[in-house]
PDB file of C-alpha atoms in Angstrom:
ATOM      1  CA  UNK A   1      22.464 -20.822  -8.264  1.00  0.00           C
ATOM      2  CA  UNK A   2      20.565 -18.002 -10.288  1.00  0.00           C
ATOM      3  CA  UNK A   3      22.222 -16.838 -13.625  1.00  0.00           C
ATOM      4  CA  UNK A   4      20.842 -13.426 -14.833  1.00  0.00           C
ATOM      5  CA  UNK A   5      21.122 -12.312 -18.319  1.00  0.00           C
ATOM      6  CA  UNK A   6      20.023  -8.789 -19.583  1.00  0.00           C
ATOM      7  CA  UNK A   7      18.614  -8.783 -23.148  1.00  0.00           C
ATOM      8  CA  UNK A   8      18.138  -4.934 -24.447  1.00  0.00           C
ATOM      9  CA  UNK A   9      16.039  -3.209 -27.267  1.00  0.00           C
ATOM     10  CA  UNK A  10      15.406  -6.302 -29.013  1.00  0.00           C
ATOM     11  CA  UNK A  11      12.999  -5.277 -32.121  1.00  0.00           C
ATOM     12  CA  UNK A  12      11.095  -8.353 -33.403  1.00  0.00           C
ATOM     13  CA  UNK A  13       8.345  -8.850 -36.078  1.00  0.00           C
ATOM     14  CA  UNK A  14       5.279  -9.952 -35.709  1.00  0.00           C
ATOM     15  CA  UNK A  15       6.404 -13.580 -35.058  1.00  0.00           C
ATOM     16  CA  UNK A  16       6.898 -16.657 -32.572  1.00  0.00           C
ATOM     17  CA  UNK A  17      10.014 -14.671 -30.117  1.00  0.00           C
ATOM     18  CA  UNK A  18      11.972 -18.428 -29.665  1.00  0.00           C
ATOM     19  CA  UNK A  19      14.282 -18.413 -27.086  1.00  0.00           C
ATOM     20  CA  UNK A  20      17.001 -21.265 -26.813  1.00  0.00           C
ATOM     21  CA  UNK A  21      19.625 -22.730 -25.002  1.00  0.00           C
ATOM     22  CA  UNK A  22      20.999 -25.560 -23.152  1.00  0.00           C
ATOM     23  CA  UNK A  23      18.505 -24.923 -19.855  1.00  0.00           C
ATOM     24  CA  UNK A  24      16.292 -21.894 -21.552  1.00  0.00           C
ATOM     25  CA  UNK A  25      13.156 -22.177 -23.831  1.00  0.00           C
ATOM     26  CA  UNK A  26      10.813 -19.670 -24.434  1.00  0.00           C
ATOM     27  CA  UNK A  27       8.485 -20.133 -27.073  1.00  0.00           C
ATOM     28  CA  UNK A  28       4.954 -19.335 -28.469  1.00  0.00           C
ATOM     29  CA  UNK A  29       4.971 -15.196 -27.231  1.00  0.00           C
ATOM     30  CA  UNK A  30       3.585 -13.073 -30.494  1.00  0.00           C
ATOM     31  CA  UNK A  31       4.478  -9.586 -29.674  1.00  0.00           C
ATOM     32  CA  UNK A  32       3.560  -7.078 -32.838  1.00  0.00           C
ATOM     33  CA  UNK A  33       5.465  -3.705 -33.567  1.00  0.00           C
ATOM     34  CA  UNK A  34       7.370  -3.685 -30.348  1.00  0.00           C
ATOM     35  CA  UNK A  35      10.709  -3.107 -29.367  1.00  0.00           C
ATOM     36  CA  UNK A  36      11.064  -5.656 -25.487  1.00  0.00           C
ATOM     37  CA  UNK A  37      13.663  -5.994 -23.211  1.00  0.00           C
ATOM     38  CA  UNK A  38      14.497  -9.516 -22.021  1.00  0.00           C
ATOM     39  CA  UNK A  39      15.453 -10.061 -17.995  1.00  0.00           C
ATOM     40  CA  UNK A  40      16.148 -13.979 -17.231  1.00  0.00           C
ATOM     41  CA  UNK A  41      16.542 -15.553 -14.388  1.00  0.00           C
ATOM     42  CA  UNK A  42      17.957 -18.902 -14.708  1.00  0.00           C
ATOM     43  CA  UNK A  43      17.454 -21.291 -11.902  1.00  0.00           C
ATOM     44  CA  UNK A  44      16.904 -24.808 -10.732  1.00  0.00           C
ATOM     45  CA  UNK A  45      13.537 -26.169 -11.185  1.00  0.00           C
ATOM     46  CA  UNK A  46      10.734 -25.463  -8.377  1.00  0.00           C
ATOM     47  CA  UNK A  47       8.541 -27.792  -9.379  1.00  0.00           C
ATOM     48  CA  UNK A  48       8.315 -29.645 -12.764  1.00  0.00           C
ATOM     49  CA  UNK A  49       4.675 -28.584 -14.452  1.00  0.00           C
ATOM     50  CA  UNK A  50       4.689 -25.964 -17.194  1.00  0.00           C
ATOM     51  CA  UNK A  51       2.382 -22.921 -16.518  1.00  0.00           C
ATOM     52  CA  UNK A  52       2.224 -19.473 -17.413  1.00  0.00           C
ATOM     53  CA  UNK A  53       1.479 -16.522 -15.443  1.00  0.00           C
ATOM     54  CA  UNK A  54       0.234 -12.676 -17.609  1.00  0.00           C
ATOM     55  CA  UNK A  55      -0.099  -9.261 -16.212  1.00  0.00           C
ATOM     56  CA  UNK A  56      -2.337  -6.404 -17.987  1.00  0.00           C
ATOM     57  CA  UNK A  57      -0.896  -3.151 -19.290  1.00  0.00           C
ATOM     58  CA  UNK A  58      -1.843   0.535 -19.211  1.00  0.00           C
ATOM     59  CA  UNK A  59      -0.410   4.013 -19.975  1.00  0.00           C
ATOM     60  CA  UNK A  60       0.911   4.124 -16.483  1.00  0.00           C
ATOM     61  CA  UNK A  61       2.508   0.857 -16.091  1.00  0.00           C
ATOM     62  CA  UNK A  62       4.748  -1.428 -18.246  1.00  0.00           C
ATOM     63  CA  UNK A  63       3.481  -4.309 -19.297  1.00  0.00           C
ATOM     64  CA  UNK A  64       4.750  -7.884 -18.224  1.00  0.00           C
ATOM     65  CA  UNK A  65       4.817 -11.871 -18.992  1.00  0.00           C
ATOM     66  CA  UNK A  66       6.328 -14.410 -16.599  1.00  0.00           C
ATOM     67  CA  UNK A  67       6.770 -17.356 -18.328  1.00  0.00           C
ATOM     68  CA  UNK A  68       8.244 -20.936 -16.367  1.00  0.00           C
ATOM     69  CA  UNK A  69       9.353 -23.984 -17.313  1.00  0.00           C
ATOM     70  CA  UNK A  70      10.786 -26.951 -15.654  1.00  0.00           C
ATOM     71  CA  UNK A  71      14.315 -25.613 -16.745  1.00  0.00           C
ATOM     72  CA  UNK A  72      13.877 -21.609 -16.010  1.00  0.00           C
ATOM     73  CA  UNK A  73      12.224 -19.174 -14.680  1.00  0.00           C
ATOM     74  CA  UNK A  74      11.869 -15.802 -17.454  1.00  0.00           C
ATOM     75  CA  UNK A  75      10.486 -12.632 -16.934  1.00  0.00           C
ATOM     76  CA  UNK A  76      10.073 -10.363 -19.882  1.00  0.00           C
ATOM     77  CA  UNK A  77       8.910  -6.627 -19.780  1.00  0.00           C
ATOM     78  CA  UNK A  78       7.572  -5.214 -23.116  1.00  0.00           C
ATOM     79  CA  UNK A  79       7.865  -1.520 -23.892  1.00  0.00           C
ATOM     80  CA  UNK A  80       4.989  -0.721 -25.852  1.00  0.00           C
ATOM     81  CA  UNK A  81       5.917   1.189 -28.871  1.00  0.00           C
ATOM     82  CA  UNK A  82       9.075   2.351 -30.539  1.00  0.00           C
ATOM     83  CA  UNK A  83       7.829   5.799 -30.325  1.00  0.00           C
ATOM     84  CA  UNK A  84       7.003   5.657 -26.476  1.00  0.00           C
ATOM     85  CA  UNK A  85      10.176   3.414 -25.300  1.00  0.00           C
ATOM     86  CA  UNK A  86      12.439   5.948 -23.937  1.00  0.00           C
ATOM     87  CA  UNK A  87       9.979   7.852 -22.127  1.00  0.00           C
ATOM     88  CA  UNK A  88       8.769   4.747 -20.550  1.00  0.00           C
ATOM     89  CA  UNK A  89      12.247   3.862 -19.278  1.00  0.00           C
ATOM     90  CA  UNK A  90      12.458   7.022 -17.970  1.00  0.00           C
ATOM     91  CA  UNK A  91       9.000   6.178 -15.359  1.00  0.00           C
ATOM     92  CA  UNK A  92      10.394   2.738 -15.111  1.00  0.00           C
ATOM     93  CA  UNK A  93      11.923   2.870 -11.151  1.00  0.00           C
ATOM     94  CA  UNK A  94      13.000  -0.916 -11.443  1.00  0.00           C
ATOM     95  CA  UNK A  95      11.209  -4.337 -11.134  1.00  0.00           C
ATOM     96  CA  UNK A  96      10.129  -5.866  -7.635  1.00  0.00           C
ATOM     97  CA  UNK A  97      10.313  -9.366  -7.032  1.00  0.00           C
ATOM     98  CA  UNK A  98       7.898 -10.712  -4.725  1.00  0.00           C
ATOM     99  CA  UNK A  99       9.235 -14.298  -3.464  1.00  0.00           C
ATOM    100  CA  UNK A 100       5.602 -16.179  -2.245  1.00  0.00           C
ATOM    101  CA  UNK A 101       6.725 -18.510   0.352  1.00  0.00           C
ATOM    102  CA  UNK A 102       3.881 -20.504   2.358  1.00  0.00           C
ATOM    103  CA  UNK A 103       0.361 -20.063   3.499  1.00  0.00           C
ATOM    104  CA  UNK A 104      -0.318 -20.958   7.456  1.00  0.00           C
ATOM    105  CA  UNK A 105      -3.696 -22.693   8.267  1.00  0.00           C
ATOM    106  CA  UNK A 106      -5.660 -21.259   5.271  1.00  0.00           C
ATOM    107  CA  UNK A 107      -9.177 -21.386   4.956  1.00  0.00           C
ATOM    108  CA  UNK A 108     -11.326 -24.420   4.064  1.00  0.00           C
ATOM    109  CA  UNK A 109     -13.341 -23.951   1.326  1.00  0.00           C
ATOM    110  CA  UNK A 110     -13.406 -27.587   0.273  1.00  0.00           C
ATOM    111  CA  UNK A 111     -14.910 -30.880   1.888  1.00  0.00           C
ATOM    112  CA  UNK A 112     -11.754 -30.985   4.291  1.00  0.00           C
ATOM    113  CA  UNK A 113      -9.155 -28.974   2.555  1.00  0.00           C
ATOM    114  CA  UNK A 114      -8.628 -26.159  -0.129  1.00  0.00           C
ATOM    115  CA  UNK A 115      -6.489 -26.061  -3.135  1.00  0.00           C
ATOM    116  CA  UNK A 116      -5.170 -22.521  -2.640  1.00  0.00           C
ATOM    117  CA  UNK A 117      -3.239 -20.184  -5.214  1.00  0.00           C
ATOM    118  CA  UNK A 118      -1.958 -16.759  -5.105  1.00  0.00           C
ATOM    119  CA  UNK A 119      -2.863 -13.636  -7.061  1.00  0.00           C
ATOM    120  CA  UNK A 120      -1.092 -10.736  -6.901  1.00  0.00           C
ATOM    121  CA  UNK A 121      -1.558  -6.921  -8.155  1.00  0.00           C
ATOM    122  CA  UNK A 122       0.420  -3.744  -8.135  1.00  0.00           C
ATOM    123  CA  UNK A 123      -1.485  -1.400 -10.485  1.00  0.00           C
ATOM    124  CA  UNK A 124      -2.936  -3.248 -13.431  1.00  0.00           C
ATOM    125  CA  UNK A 125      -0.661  -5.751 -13.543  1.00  0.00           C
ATOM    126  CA  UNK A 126      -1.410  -9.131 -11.889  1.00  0.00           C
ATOM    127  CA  UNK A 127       0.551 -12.712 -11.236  1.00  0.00           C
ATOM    128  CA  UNK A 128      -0.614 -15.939  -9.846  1.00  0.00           C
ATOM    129  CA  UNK A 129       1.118 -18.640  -8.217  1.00  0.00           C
ATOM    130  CA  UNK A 130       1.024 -22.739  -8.853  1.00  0.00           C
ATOM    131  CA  UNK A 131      -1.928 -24.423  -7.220  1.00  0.00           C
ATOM    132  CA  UNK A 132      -1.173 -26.604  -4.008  1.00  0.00           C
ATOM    133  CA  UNK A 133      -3.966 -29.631  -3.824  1.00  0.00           C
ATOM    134  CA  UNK A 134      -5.148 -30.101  -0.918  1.00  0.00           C
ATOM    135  CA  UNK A 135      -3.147 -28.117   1.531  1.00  0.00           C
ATOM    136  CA  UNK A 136      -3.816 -25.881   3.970  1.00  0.00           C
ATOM    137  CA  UNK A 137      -0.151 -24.943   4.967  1.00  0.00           C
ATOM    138  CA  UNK A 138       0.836 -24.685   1.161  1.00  0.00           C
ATOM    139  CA  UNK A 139       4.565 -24.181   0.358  1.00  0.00           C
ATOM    140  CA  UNK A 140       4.958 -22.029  -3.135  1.00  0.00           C
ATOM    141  CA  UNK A 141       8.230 -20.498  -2.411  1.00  0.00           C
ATOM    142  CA  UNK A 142       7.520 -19.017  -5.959  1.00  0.00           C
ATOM    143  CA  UNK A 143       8.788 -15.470  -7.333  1.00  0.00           C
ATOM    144  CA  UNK A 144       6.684 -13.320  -9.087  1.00  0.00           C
ATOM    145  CA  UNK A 145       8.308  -9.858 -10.235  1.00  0.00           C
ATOM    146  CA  UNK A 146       6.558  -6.365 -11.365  1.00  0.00           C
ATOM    147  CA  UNK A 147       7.621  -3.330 -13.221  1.00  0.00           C
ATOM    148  CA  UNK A 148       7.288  -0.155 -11.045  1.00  0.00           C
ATOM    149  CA  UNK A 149       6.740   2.856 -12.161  1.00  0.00           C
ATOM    150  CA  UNK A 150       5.307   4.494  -8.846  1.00  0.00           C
ATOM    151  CA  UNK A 151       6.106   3.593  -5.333  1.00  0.00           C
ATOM    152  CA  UNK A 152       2.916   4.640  -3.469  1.00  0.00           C
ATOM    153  CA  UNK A 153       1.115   1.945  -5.359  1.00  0.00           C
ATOM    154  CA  UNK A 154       0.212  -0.712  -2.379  1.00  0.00           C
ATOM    155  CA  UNK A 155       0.779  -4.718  -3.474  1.00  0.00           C
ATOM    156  CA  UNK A 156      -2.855  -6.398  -2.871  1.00  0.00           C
ATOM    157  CA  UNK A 157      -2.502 -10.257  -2.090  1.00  0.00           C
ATOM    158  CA  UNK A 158      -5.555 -12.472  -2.538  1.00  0.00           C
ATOM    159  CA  UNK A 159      -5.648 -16.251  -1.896  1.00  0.00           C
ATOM    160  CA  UNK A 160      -8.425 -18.064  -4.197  1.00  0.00           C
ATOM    161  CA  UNK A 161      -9.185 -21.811  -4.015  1.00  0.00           C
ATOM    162  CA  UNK A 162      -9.126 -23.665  -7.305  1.00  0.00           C
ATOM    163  CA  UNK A 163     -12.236 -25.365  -8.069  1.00  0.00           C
ATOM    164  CA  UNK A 164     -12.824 -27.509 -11.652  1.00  0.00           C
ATOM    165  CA  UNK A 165     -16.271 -26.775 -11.741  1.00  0.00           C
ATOM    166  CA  UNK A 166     -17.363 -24.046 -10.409  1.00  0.00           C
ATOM    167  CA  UNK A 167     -16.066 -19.959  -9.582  1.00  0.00           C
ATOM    168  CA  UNK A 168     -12.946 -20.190  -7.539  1.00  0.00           C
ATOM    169  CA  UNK A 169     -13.762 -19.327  -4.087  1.00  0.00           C
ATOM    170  CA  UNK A 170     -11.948 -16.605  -2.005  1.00  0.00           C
ATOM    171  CA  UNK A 171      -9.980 -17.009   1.251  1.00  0.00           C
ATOM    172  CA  UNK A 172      -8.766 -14.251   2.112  1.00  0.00           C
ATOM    173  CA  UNK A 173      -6.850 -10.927   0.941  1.00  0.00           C
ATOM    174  CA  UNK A 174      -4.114  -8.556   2.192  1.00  0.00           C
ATOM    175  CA  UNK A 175      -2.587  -4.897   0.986  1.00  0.00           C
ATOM    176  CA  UNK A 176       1.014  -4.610   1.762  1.00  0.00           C
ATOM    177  CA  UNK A 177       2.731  -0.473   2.229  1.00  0.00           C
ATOM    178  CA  UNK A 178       5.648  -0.502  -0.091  1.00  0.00           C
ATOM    179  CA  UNK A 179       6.656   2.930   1.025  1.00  0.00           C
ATOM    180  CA  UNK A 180       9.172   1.460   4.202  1.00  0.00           C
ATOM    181  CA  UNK A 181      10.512  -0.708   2.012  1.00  0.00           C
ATOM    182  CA  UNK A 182      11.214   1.758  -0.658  1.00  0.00           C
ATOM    183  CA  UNK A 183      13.019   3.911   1.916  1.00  0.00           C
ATOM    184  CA  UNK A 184      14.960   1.996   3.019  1.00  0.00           C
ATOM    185  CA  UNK A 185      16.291   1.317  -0.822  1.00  0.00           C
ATOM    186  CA  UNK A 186      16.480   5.070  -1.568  1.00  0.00           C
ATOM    187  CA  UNK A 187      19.169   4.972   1.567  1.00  0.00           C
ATOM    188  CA  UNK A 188      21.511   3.620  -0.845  1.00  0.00           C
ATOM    189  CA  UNK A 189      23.390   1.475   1.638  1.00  0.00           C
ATOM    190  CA  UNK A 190      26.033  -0.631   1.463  1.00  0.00           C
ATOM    191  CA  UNK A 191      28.735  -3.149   2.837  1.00  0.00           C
ATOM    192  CA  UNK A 192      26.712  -3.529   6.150  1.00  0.00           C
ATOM    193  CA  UNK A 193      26.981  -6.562   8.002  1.00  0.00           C
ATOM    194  CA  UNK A 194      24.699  -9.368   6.907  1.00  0.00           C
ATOM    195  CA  UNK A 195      21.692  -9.741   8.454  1.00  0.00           C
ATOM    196  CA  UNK A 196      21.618  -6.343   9.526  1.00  0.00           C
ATOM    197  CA  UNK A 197      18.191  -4.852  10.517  1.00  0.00           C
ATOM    198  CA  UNK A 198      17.158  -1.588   8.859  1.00  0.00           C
ATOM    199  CA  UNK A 199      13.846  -1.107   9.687  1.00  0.00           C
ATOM    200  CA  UNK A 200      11.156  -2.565  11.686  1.00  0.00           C
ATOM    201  CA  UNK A 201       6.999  -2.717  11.013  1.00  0.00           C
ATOM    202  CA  UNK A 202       5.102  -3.255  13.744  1.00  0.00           C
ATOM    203  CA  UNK A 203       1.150  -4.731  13.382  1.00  0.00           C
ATOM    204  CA  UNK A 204      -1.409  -1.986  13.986  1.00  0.00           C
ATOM    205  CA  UNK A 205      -4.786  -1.919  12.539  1.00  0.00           C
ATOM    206  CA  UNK A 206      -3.562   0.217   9.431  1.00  0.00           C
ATOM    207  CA  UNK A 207      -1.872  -3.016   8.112  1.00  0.00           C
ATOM    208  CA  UNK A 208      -2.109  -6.474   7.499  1.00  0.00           C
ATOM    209  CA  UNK A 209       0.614  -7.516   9.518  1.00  0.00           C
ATOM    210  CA  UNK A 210       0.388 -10.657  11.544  1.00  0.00           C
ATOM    211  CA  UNK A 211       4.055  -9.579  13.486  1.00  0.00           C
ATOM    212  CA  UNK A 212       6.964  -7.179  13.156  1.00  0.00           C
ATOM    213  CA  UNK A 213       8.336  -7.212   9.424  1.00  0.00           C
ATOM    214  CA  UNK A 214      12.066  -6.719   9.116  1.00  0.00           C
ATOM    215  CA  UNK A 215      14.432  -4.857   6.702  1.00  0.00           C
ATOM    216  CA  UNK A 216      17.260  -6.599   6.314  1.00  0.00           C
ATOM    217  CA  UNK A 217      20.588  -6.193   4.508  1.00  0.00           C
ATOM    218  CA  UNK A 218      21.025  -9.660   3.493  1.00  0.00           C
ATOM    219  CA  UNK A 219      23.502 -11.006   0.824  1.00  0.00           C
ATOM    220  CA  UNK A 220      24.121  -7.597  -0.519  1.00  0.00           C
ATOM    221  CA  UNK A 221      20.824  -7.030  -1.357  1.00  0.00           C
ATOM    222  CA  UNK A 222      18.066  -5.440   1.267  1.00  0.00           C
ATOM    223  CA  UNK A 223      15.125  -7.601   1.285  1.00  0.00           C
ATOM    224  CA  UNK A 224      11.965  -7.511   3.764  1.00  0.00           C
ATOM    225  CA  UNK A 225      10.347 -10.588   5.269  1.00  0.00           C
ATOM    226  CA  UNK A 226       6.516  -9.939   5.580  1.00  0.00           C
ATOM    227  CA  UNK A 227       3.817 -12.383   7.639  1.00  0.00           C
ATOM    228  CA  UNK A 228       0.058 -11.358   6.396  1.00  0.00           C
ATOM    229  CA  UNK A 229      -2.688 -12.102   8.386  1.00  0.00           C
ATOM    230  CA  UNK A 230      -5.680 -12.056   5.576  1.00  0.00           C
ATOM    231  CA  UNK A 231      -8.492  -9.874   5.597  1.00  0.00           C
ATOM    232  CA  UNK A 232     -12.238 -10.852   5.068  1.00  0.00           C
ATOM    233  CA  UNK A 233     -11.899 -14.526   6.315  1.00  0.00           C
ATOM    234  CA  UNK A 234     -11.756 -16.637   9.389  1.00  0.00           C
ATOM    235  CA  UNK A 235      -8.631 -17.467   9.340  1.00  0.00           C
ATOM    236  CA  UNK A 236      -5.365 -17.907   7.430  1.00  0.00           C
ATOM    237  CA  UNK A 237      -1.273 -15.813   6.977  1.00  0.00           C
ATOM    238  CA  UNK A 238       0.553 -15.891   3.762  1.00  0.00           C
ATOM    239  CA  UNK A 239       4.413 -15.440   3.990  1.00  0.00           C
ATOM    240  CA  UNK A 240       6.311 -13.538   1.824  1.00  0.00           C
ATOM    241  CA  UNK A 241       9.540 -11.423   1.003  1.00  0.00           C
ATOM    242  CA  UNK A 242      10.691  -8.585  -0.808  1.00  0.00           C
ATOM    243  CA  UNK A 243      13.662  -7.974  -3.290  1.00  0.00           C
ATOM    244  CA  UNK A 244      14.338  -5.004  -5.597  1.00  0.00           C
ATOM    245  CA  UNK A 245      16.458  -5.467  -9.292  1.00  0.00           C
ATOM    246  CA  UNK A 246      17.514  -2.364 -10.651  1.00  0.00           C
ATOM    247  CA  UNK A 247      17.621  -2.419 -14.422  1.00  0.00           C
ATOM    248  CA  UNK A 248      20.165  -0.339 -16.183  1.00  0.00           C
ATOM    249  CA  UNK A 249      18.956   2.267 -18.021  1.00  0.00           C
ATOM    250  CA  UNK A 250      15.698   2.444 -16.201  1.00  0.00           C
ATOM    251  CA  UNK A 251      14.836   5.952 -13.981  1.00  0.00           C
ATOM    252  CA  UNK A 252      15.278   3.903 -10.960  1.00  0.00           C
ATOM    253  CA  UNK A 253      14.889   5.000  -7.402  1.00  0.00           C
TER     254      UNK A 253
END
């Protein structure tokens, strides 16, 4: 079960931010002269490691830190400047959480396997995934969410595997259209049956698409499953789907 909890205009000193609870800790983030707002997402453990994923930041795009833990998963989106908050909630359109769910017959890039991880990008801001040893059908089923300030901005997947001694090797990359997705959104629809289809993809040589990709209406939310076929190796798909979170006060869509 996911809990969310909405955190706003929190202004904090240049000093450890220490979150705390019964199933939420959050420690170690030095943040100076900024006002952040705090998005959780409180879940059961997906695996029990402690890593931490960081985005860049620019003028055009809000900046972002996804933190995990074995307890919870926290996202936390820092507006920049007391000065500049307000107009940057009026470009933010809402966050968009990409859920990473397996890789099918990757690459080898090792002696008989890979160790494969996921990047993403949208803009300047960038995520990565855990790193499955030795797997060429890895599972992440991992979410990784971005701030979006402009919807014609394409998502870039690349799959990298994780070598201790040496650059980590490529295998394979992907661009995924976020405009049919964010059309369907701007529809504003709601109380359709679940499972209901909105729109359909098709492959074609303008996209990555390794079959159709449906927009669903699924549990009140509309959400699109995507299979990639990657780009600029031999072989290899990455699975993943779409949600949306609106965030109150933002611009939105």
């Amino acid at each position: 079960m996911l809990y969310n909890i909405y955190i706003y205009m929190i202004p904090i000193r240049p000093q450890t931010c220490l979150l705390s609870g019964p199933h939420v800790q959050l420690n170690k983030i030095i943040m100076k002269n900024i006002y952040i707002y705090i998005y959780l997402t409180i879940q059961s453990p997906p695996y029990n490691n402690h890593h931490q994923h960081y985005s860049s930041s620019s003028h055009n795009s809000l900046p972002s830190i996804q933190y995990c833990d074995s307890f919870v998963w926290v996202n936390i989106i820092a507006i920049s400047s007391r000065r500049r908050r307000m107009s940057l909630l009026d470009n933010l359109l809402g966050i968009l959480r990409v859920r990473v769910k397996r890789g099918v017959n990757l690459a080898v890039r090792d002696v008989s396997s890979s160790d494969p991880y996921v990047v993403l990008k949208l803009g300047r801001q960038k995520l990565k995934t855990k790193v499955v040893k030795k797997n060429v059908n890895p599972q992440w089923e991992e979410d990784l969410s971005f701030t979006v300030t402009d919807p014609n901005l394409p998502l870039t997947l690349i799959v990298y595997d994780h070598d201790f001694f040496s650059k980590d090797d490529k295998m394979g990359d992907a661009e995924i259209d976020l405009k049919p997705y964010i059309e369907a959104l701007r529809m504003e629809l709601s109380g359709l049956p679940d499972g209901t289809i909105i729109s359909t993809i098709g492959p074609s040589r303008g996209n990555c698409l390794a079959e159709e990709s449906y927009i669903r209406w699924i549990n009140d939310r509309i959400v699109q499953n995507i299979c990639l076929r990657l780009r600029n190796v031999e072989r290899g798909e990455v699975e993943i789907e779409l949600q949306w979170i609106d965030l109150p006060g933002s611009k939105g869509l």
